[in-house]
PDB file of C-alpha atoms in Angstrom:
ATOM      1  CA  UNK N   1      -7.040  -6.512  21.565  1.00 91.00           C
ATOM      2  CA  UNK N   2      -9.213  -8.395  19.070  1.00 98.00           C
ATOM      3  CA  UNK N   3      -8.848 -12.085  18.252  1.00 98.00           C
ATOM      4  CA  UNK N   4     -10.427 -13.673  15.174  1.00 98.00           C
ATOM      5  CA  UNK N   5     -10.183 -17.132  13.648  1.00 99.00           C
ATOM      6  CA  UNK N   6     -11.224 -19.129  10.608  1.00 98.00           C
ATOM      7  CA  UNK N   7     -11.992 -22.846  10.651  1.00 98.00           C
ATOM      8  CA  UNK N   8     -13.077 -25.316   7.975  1.00 98.00           C
ATOM      9  CA  UNK N   9     -14.914 -27.815  10.184  1.00 98.00           C
ATOM     10  CA  UNK N  10     -15.480 -30.414   7.413  1.00 97.00           C
ATOM     11  CA  UNK N  11     -19.152 -30.795   8.417  1.00 96.00           C
ATOM     12  CA  UNK N  12     -17.930 -31.894  11.885  1.00 97.00           C
ATOM     13  CA  UNK N  13     -16.473 -35.089  10.407  1.00 97.00           C
ATOM     14  CA  UNK N  14     -13.096 -35.769  11.961  1.00 98.00           C
ATOM     15  CA  UNK N  15      -9.985 -37.499  10.692  1.00 98.00           C
ATOM     16  CA  UNK N  16     -11.407 -40.741  12.087  1.00 97.00           C
ATOM     17  CA  UNK N  17     -14.383 -40.260   9.674  1.00 96.00           C
ATOM     18  CA  UNK N  18     -16.782 -39.854  12.597  1.00 97.00           C
ATOM     19  CA  UNK N  19     -19.186 -36.923  12.807  1.00 96.00           C
ATOM     20  CA  UNK N  20     -18.773 -35.363  16.235  1.00 97.00           C
ATOM     21  CA  UNK N  21     -19.868 -31.727  16.656  1.00 97.00           C
ATOM     22  CA  UNK N  22     -18.820 -31.836  20.302  1.00 97.00           C
ATOM     23  CA  UNK N  23     -15.187 -32.036  19.219  1.00 98.00           C
ATOM     24  CA  UNK N  24     -15.616 -28.932  17.072  1.00 98.00           C
ATOM     25  CA  UNK N  25     -17.051 -27.033  20.034  1.00 98.00           C
ATOM     26  CA  UNK N  26     -14.090 -28.168  22.133  1.00 98.00           C
ATOM     27  CA  UNK N  27     -11.722 -26.669  19.556  1.00 98.00           C
ATOM     28  CA  UNK N  28     -13.757 -23.444  19.321  1.00 98.00           C
ATOM     29  CA  UNK N  29     -13.463 -23.039  23.076  1.00 98.00           C
ATOM     30  CA  UNK N  30      -9.714 -23.670  22.898  1.00 98.00           C
ATOM     31  CA  UNK N  31      -9.306 -20.922  20.290  1.00 98.00           C
ATOM     32  CA  UNK N  32     -11.160 -18.427  22.499  1.00 97.00           C
ATOM     33  CA  UNK N  33     -11.595 -15.812  19.765  1.00 98.00           C
ATOM     34  CA  UNK N  34     -14.076 -12.948  19.553  1.00 98.00           C
ATOM     35  CA  UNK N  35     -15.222 -13.836  16.028  1.00 98.00           C
ATOM     36  CA  UNK N  36     -14.818 -17.063  14.044  1.00 98.00           C
ATOM     37  CA  UNK N  37     -15.764 -17.752  10.439  1.00 98.00           C
ATOM     38  CA  UNK N  38     -16.620 -21.350   9.608  1.00 98.00           C
ATOM     39  CA  UNK N  39     -16.552 -23.232   6.330  1.00 98.00           C
ATOM     40  CA  UNK N  40     -18.417 -26.472   5.599  1.00 97.00           C
ATOM     41  CA  UNK N  41     -20.644 -25.566   8.534  1.00 96.00           C
ATOM     42  CA  UNK N  42     -23.719 -27.352   7.130  1.00 93.00           C
ATOM     43  CA  UNK N  43     -24.484 -30.870   5.974  1.00 83.00           C
ATOM     44  CA  UNK N  44     -24.033 -31.335   2.244  1.00 71.00           C
ATOM     45  CA  UNK N  45     -27.273 -33.116   1.374  1.00 65.00           C
ATOM     46  CA  UNK N  46     -30.968 -33.005   2.259  1.00 60.00           C
ATOM     47  CA  UNK N  47     -32.077 -30.013   4.301  1.00 67.00           C
ATOM     48  CA  UNK N  48     -28.428 -28.956   4.713  1.00 79.00           C
ATOM     49  CA  UNK N  49     -28.843 -28.939   8.483  1.00 91.00           C
ATOM     50  CA  UNK N  50     -26.207 -27.250  10.622  1.00 94.00           C
ATOM     51  CA  UNK N  51     -23.231 -29.486  11.386  1.00 95.00           C
ATOM     52  CA  UNK N  52     -23.284 -28.090  14.943  1.00 96.00           C
ATOM     53  CA  UNK N  53     -26.781 -28.157  16.486  1.00 94.00           C
ATOM     54  CA  UNK N  54     -27.683 -24.676  17.741  1.00 92.00           C
ATOM     55  CA  UNK N  55     -28.638 -25.932  21.202  1.00 94.00           C
ATOM     56  CA  UNK N  56     -25.251 -27.638  21.559  1.00 96.00           C
ATOM     57  CA  UNK N  57     -23.427 -24.462  20.549  1.00 96.00           C
ATOM     58  CA  UNK N  58     -25.497 -22.359  22.936  1.00 95.00           C
ATOM     59  CA  UNK N  59     -25.051 -24.652  25.932  1.00 97.00           C
ATOM     60  CA  UNK N  60     -21.388 -25.556  25.608  1.00 97.00           C
ATOM     61  CA  UNK N  61     -19.716 -22.478  24.136  1.00 97.00           C
ATOM     62  CA  UNK N  62     -19.616 -18.681  24.478  1.00 96.00           C
ATOM     63  CA  UNK N  63     -20.542 -18.256  20.799  1.00 98.00           C
ATOM     64  CA  UNK N  64     -23.687 -17.664  18.835  1.00 96.00           C
ATOM     65  CA  UNK N  65     -24.133 -18.152  15.126  1.00 96.00           C
ATOM     66  CA  UNK N  66     -25.074 -14.939  13.356  1.00 95.00           C
ATOM     67  CA  UNK N  67     -28.546 -15.556  11.870  1.00 91.00           C
ATOM     68  CA  UNK N  68     -28.258 -15.284   8.097  1.00 88.00           C
ATOM     69  CA  UNK N  69     -32.029 -15.776   7.530  1.00 79.00           C
ATOM     70  CA  UNK N  70     -31.548 -18.005   4.497  1.00 78.00           C
ATOM     71  CA  UNK N  71     -32.249 -21.663   5.290  1.00 71.00           C
ATOM     72  CA  UNK N  72     -34.220 -22.716   8.360  1.00 70.00           C
ATOM     73  CA  UNK N  73     -32.088 -25.639   9.509  1.00 79.00           C
ATOM     74  CA  UNK N  74     -28.717 -24.361   8.315  1.00 87.00           C
ATOM     75  CA  UNK N  75     -26.109 -22.411  10.205  1.00 91.00           C
ATOM     76  CA  UNK N  76     -24.622 -20.794   7.108  1.00 90.00           C
ATOM     77  CA  UNK N  77     -24.870 -19.924   3.446  1.00 92.00           C
ATOM     78  CA  UNK N  78     -23.255 -22.436   1.088  1.00 92.00           C
ATOM     79  CA  UNK N  79     -21.566 -23.753   4.224  1.00 94.00           C
ATOM     80  CA  UNK N  80     -20.155 -20.365   5.308  1.00 96.00           C
ATOM     81  CA  UNK N  81     -21.075 -19.180   8.796  1.00 97.00           C
ATOM     82  CA  UNK N  82     -19.936 -16.527  11.265  1.00 98.00           C
ATOM     83  CA  UNK N  83     -19.792 -17.061  15.012  1.00 98.00           C
ATOM     84  CA  UNK N  84     -19.531 -14.148  17.410  1.00 98.00           C
ATOM     85  CA  UNK N  85     -18.861 -14.116  21.138  1.00 97.00           C
ATOM     86  CA  UNK N  86     -22.094 -13.614  23.048  1.00 96.00           C
ATOM     87  CA  UNK N  87     -20.808 -10.257  24.325  1.00 96.00           C
ATOM     88  CA  UNK N  88     -20.494  -8.852  20.776  1.00 98.00           C
ATOM     89  CA  UNK N  89     -23.231  -6.698  19.244  1.00 98.00           C
ATOM     90  CA  UNK N  90     -24.489  -7.675  15.792  1.00 97.00           C
ATOM     91  CA  UNK N  91     -25.307  -4.592  13.729  1.00 97.00           C
ATOM     92  CA  UNK N  92     -26.094  -6.120  10.330  1.00 96.00           C
ATOM     93  CA  UNK N  93     -25.541  -9.235   8.241  1.00 96.00           C
ATOM     94  CA  UNK N  94     -25.963 -10.356   4.647  1.00 96.00           C
ATOM     95  CA  UNK N  95     -25.220 -13.130   2.160  1.00 96.00           C
ATOM     96  CA  UNK N  96     -23.853 -12.715  -1.354  1.00 95.00           C
ATOM     97  CA  UNK N  97     -23.777 -14.684  -4.569  1.00 92.00           C
ATOM     98  CA  UNK N  98     -20.342 -14.792  -6.169  1.00 93.00           C
ATOM     99  CA  UNK N  99     -19.248 -16.141  -9.579  1.00 90.00           C
ATOM    100  CA  UNK N 100     -19.044 -19.923  -9.466  1.00 84.00           C
ATOM    101  CA  UNK N 101     -18.362 -23.163 -11.288  1.00 80.00           C
ATOM    102  CA  UNK N 102     -19.972 -25.037  -8.407  1.00 81.00           C
ATOM    103  CA  UNK N 103     -22.325 -23.209  -5.982  1.00 81.00           C
ATOM    104  CA  UNK N 104     -20.400 -20.819  -3.739  1.00 88.00           C
ATOM    105  CA  UNK N 105     -21.243 -17.781  -1.671  1.00 90.00           C
ATOM    106  CA  UNK N 106     -19.864 -15.292   0.813  1.00 96.00           C
ATOM    107  CA  UNK N 107     -21.254 -14.063   4.130  1.00 97.00           C
ATOM    108  CA  UNK N 108     -20.860 -10.719   5.852  1.00 97.00           C
ATOM    109  CA  UNK N 109     -21.566  -9.315   9.302  1.00 97.00           C
ATOM    110  CA  UNK N 110     -21.055  -5.912  10.852  1.00 97.00           C
ATOM    111  CA  UNK N 111     -20.109  -6.410  14.489  1.00 98.00           C
ATOM    112  CA  UNK N 112     -19.177  -4.198  17.423  1.00 98.00           C
ATOM    113  CA  UNK N 113     -16.760  -5.751  19.918  1.00 97.00           C
ATOM    114  CA  UNK N 114     -14.081  -4.291  22.226  1.00 95.00           C
ATOM    115  CA  UNK N 115     -14.949  -0.800  21.000  1.00 94.00           C
ATOM    116  CA  UNK N 116     -14.202  -1.732  17.384  1.00 96.00           C
ATOM    117  CA  UNK N 117     -16.670  -1.384  14.512  1.00 97.00           C
ATOM    118  CA  UNK N 118     -15.932  -4.319  12.232  1.00 98.00           C
ATOM    119  CA  UNK N 119     -17.035  -5.684   8.889  1.00 98.00           C
ATOM    120  CA  UNK N 120     -16.322  -9.411   8.691  1.00 98.00           C
ATOM    121  CA  UNK N 121     -16.413 -11.462   5.483  1.00 98.00           C
ATOM    122  CA  UNK N 122     -16.355 -15.260   5.428  1.00 98.00           C
ATOM    123  CA  UNK N 123     -15.750 -17.349   2.316  1.00 98.00           C
ATOM    124  CA  UNK N 124     -14.841 -20.733   0.856  1.00 97.00           C
ATOM    125  CA  UNK N 125     -13.448 -20.340  -2.654  1.00 97.00           C
ATOM    126  CA  UNK N 126     -13.510 -22.663  -5.646  1.00 95.00           C
ATOM    127  CA  UNK N 127     -11.067 -25.454  -6.456  1.00 94.00           C
ATOM    128  CA  UNK N 128     -10.513 -23.895  -9.889  1.00 94.00           C
ATOM    129  CA  UNK N 129      -7.860 -21.170 -10.008  1.00 94.00           C
ATOM    130  CA  UNK N 130      -9.742 -19.177 -12.656  1.00 94.00           C
ATOM    131  CA  UNK N 131     -12.951 -19.148 -10.632  1.00 95.00           C
ATOM    132  CA  UNK N 132     -11.062 -18.372  -7.417  1.00 96.00           C
ATOM    133  CA  UNK N 133      -9.710 -15.202  -8.998  1.00 97.00           C
ATOM    134  CA  UNK N 134     -13.169 -14.184 -10.216  1.00 96.00           C
ATOM    135  CA  UNK N 135     -14.564 -14.818  -6.751  1.00 97.00           C
ATOM    136  CA  UNK N 136     -11.756 -12.860  -5.095  1.00 97.00           C
ATOM    137  CA  UNK N 137     -12.414  -9.862  -7.349  1.00 97.00           C
ATOM    138  CA  UNK N 138     -16.127  -9.973  -6.524  1.00 97.00           C
ATOM    139  CA  UNK N 139     -15.507 -10.243  -2.768  1.00 97.00           C
ATOM    140  CA  UNK N 140     -12.970  -7.387  -2.765  1.00 98.00           C
ATOM    141  CA  UNK N 141     -15.553  -5.178  -4.448  1.00 97.00           C
ATOM    142  CA  UNK N 142     -18.228  -6.172  -1.922  1.00 97.00           C
ATOM    143  CA  UNK N 143     -15.857  -5.658   1.012  1.00 97.00           C
ATOM    144  CA  UNK N 144     -14.960  -2.168  -0.176  1.00 95.00           C
ATOM    145  CA  UNK N 145     -18.654  -1.306  -0.481  1.00 93.00           C
ATOM    146  CA  UNK N 146     -19.693  -2.653   2.931  1.00 93.00           C
ATOM    147  CA  UNK N 147     -16.550  -1.790   4.882  1.00 85.00           C
ATOM    148  CA  UNK N 148     -16.110   1.877   4.030  1.00 83.00           C
ATOM    149  CA  UNK N 149     -16.670   3.169   7.575  1.00 87.00           C
ATOM    150  CA  UNK N 150     -15.508   0.090   9.481  1.00 94.00           C
ATOM    151  CA  UNK N 151     -12.370  -1.943   9.969  1.00 97.00           C
ATOM    152  CA  UNK N 152     -12.573  -4.903   7.605  1.00 98.00           C
ATOM    153  CA  UNK N 153     -11.398  -8.495   8.025  1.00 98.00           C
ATOM    154  CA  UNK N 154     -11.785 -11.233   5.415  1.00 98.00           C
ATOM    155  CA  UNK N 155     -11.335 -14.889   6.366  1.00 98.00           C
ATOM    156  CA  UNK N 156     -11.848 -18.336   4.957  1.00 98.00           C
ATOM    157  CA  UNK N 157     -10.625 -21.350   3.067  1.00 98.00           C
ATOM    158  CA  UNK N 158      -9.231 -19.881  -0.153  1.00 98.00           C
ATOM    159  CA  UNK N 159      -8.232 -23.261  -1.622  1.00 97.00           C
ATOM    160  CA  UNK N 160      -5.107 -21.494  -2.906  1.00 97.00           C
ATOM    161  CA  UNK N 161      -2.048 -23.767  -2.889  1.00 96.00           C
ATOM    162  CA  UNK N 162       0.262 -21.064  -4.223  1.00 92.00           C
ATOM    163  CA  UNK N 163       2.361 -19.280  -1.598  1.00 88.00           C
ATOM    164  CA  UNK N 164       1.855 -15.837  -3.107  1.00 87.00           C
ATOM    165  CA  UNK N 165       0.124 -16.034  -6.499  1.00 93.00           C
ATOM    166  CA  UNK N 166      -3.375 -16.665  -7.770  1.00 96.00           C
ATOM    167  CA  UNK N 167      -6.191 -15.105  -5.784  1.00 97.00           C
ATOM    168  CA  UNK N 168      -3.704 -14.010  -3.093  1.00 97.00           C
ATOM    169  CA  UNK N 169      -2.526 -11.352  -5.543  1.00 96.00           C
ATOM    170  CA  UNK N 170      -6.090 -10.132  -6.037  1.00 97.00           C
ATOM    171  CA  UNK N 171      -6.765  -9.814  -2.314  1.00 98.00           C
ATOM    172  CA  UNK N 172      -3.273  -8.472  -1.653  1.00 97.00           C
ATOM    173  CA  UNK N 173      -3.773  -5.409  -3.847  1.00 97.00           C
ATOM    174  CA  UNK N 174      -6.259  -4.056  -1.309  1.00 97.00           C
ATOM    175  CA  UNK N 175      -5.853  -6.035   1.910  1.00 98.00           C
ATOM    176  CA  UNK N 176      -2.986  -7.298   4.050  1.00 98.00           C
ATOM    177  CA  UNK N 177      -2.483 -11.042   4.481  1.00 98.00           C
ATOM    178  CA  UNK N 178      -1.645 -12.395   7.931  1.00 98.00           C
ATOM    179  CA  UNK N 179       1.122 -14.995   8.032  1.00 96.00           C
ATOM    180  CA  UNK N 180      -0.685 -17.704   9.969  1.00 98.00           C
ATOM    181  CA  UNK N 181       0.981 -20.862   8.657  1.00 98.00           C
ATOM    182  CA  UNK N 182       0.038 -24.241   7.237  1.00 98.00           C
ATOM    183  CA  UNK N 183      -3.409 -25.497   8.180  1.00 98.00           C
ATOM    184  CA  UNK N 184      -4.106 -28.446   5.830  1.00 98.00           C
ATOM    185  CA  UNK N 185      -4.041 -31.397   6.306  1.00 98.00           C
ATOM    186  CA  UNK N 186      -4.606 -31.399  10.070  1.00 98.00           C
ATOM    187  CA  UNK N 187      -2.620 -34.611  10.609  1.00 96.00           C
ATOM    188  CA  UNK N 188       0.384 -33.224   8.769  1.00 97.00           C
ATOM    189  CA  UNK N 189      -0.045 -29.652   7.525  1.00 97.00           C
ATOM    190  CA  UNK N 190       1.504 -28.996   4.115  1.00 97.00           C
ATOM    191  CA  UNK N 191      -0.551 -26.061   2.735  1.00 97.00           C
ATOM    192  CA  UNK N 192      -1.749 -22.631   3.865  1.00 98.00           C
ATOM    193  CA  UNK N 193      -5.261 -22.948   2.455  1.00 98.00           C
ATOM    194  CA  UNK N 194      -6.939 -21.024   5.285  1.00 98.00           C
ATOM    195  CA  UNK N 195      -6.286 -17.294   5.328  1.00 98.00           C
ATOM    196  CA  UNK N 196      -6.983 -14.093   7.253  1.00 98.00           C
ATOM    197  CA  UNK N 197      -6.767 -10.660   5.583  1.00 98.00           C
ATOM    198  CA  UNK N 198      -7.313  -7.154   6.955  1.00 98.00           C
ATOM    199  CA  UNK N 199      -7.515  -3.494   6.025  1.00 97.00           C
ATOM    200  CA  UNK N 200      -5.038  -0.783   7.028  1.00 97.00           C
ATOM    201  CA  UNK N 201      -7.204   0.376   9.937  1.00 96.00           C
ATOM    202  CA  UNK N 202      -6.035  -2.673  11.903  1.00 98.00           C
ATOM    203  CA  UNK N 203      -2.556  -3.685  13.023  1.00 98.00           C
ATOM    204  CA  UNK N 204      -1.802  -7.398  13.283  1.00 98.00           C
ATOM    205  CA  UNK N 205      -0.116  -8.333  16.551  1.00 98.00           C
ATOM    206  CA  UNK N 206       0.275 -12.049  15.975  1.00 98.00           C
ATOM    207  CA  UNK N 207      -1.127 -14.845  13.828  1.00 98.00           C
ATOM    208  CA  UNK N 208      -0.867 -18.596  13.842  1.00 98.00           C
ATOM    209  CA  UNK N 209      -2.367 -22.046  13.436  1.00 98.00           C
ATOM    210  CA  UNK N 210      -4.223 -23.635  16.343  1.00 98.00           C
ATOM    211  CA  UNK N 211      -2.545 -27.040  16.405  1.00 98.00           C
ATOM    212  CA  UNK N 212      -3.869 -28.991  19.390  1.00 98.00           C
ATOM    213  CA  UNK N 213      -4.565 -32.688  19.897  1.00 98.00           C
ATOM    214  CA  UNK N 214      -8.293 -31.971  19.667  1.00 98.00           C
ATOM    215  CA  UNK N 215      -7.930 -29.928  16.477  1.00 98.00           C
ATOM    216  CA  UNK N 216      -5.945 -32.683  14.772  1.00 98.00           C
ATOM    217  CA  UNK N 217      -8.891 -35.049  15.258  1.00 98.00           C
ATOM    218  CA  UNK N 218     -11.918 -32.776  14.842  1.00 98.00           C
ATOM    219  CA  UNK N 219     -11.518 -31.822  11.146  1.00 98.00           C
ATOM    220  CA  UNK N 220      -9.156 -32.211   8.201  1.00 98.00           C
ATOM    221  CA  UNK N 221      -8.240 -28.512   8.572  1.00 98.00           C
ATOM    222  CA  UNK N 222      -6.636 -26.771  11.523  1.00 98.00           C
ATOM    223  CA  UNK N 223      -8.038 -23.369  12.549  1.00 98.00           C
ATOM    224  CA  UNK N 224      -6.033 -20.227  11.834  1.00 98.00           C
ATOM    225  CA  UNK N 225      -6.166 -17.158  14.086  1.00 99.00           C
ATOM    226  CA  UNK N 226      -4.946 -13.587  14.351  1.00 98.00           C
ATOM    227  CA  UNK N 227      -4.830 -10.878  17.009  1.00 98.00           C
ATOM    228  CA  UNK N 228      -5.312  -7.230  16.099  1.00 98.00           C
ATOM    229  CA  UNK N 229      -5.209  -3.761  17.590  1.00 97.00           C
ATOM    230  CA  UNK N 230      -6.173  -0.425  16.068  1.00 94.00           C
ATOM    231  CA  UNK N 231      -3.556   0.822  13.631  1.00 90.00           C
TER     232      UNK N 231
END
């Protein structure tokens, strides 16, 4: 059984407008997934330092951030990061430029966990529907190239308010979308902005939104999660 999750942590700024990375770690531990993609994982200005200090993550969670070797103080790439359980083996990782109106990127890691060889993509797509579709097409192409011999999972904040159209159509032609539920806004979820998608080599067992008291305070998004087995 494999459990993955995706979480827009809003730079660790909670719904009370306070920056508190400890609350994010509390939620990560509640989720208890094998792999988690993060969005808005770095500060927006200056050196774009990680929103969760690496020492804090190491000491108080079972996760490690996959080193993307891009920016010294950052956890991610354009705010996208991938966390893996410390028991997982990291085989490879990379970052990708994608078409953008405002700077965006995607991150990828090849990970071995629970006997599964996985390719994981993390993303945070544009607010513009046109650019979202261009980004989706680019990411699908990249995922097909890097996931040929591995089970592939794509996760992130798609910024897609449509229930089935827009970039969901582009991803849906190749990958299966997990029905997780509404994740935004955390105080009263009205939209399924955060999504998990997978290839046919995996069978989804269950998916959902992690809606806890801690999660409702830690960020303006709730995490989404999914459990898989081999198809």
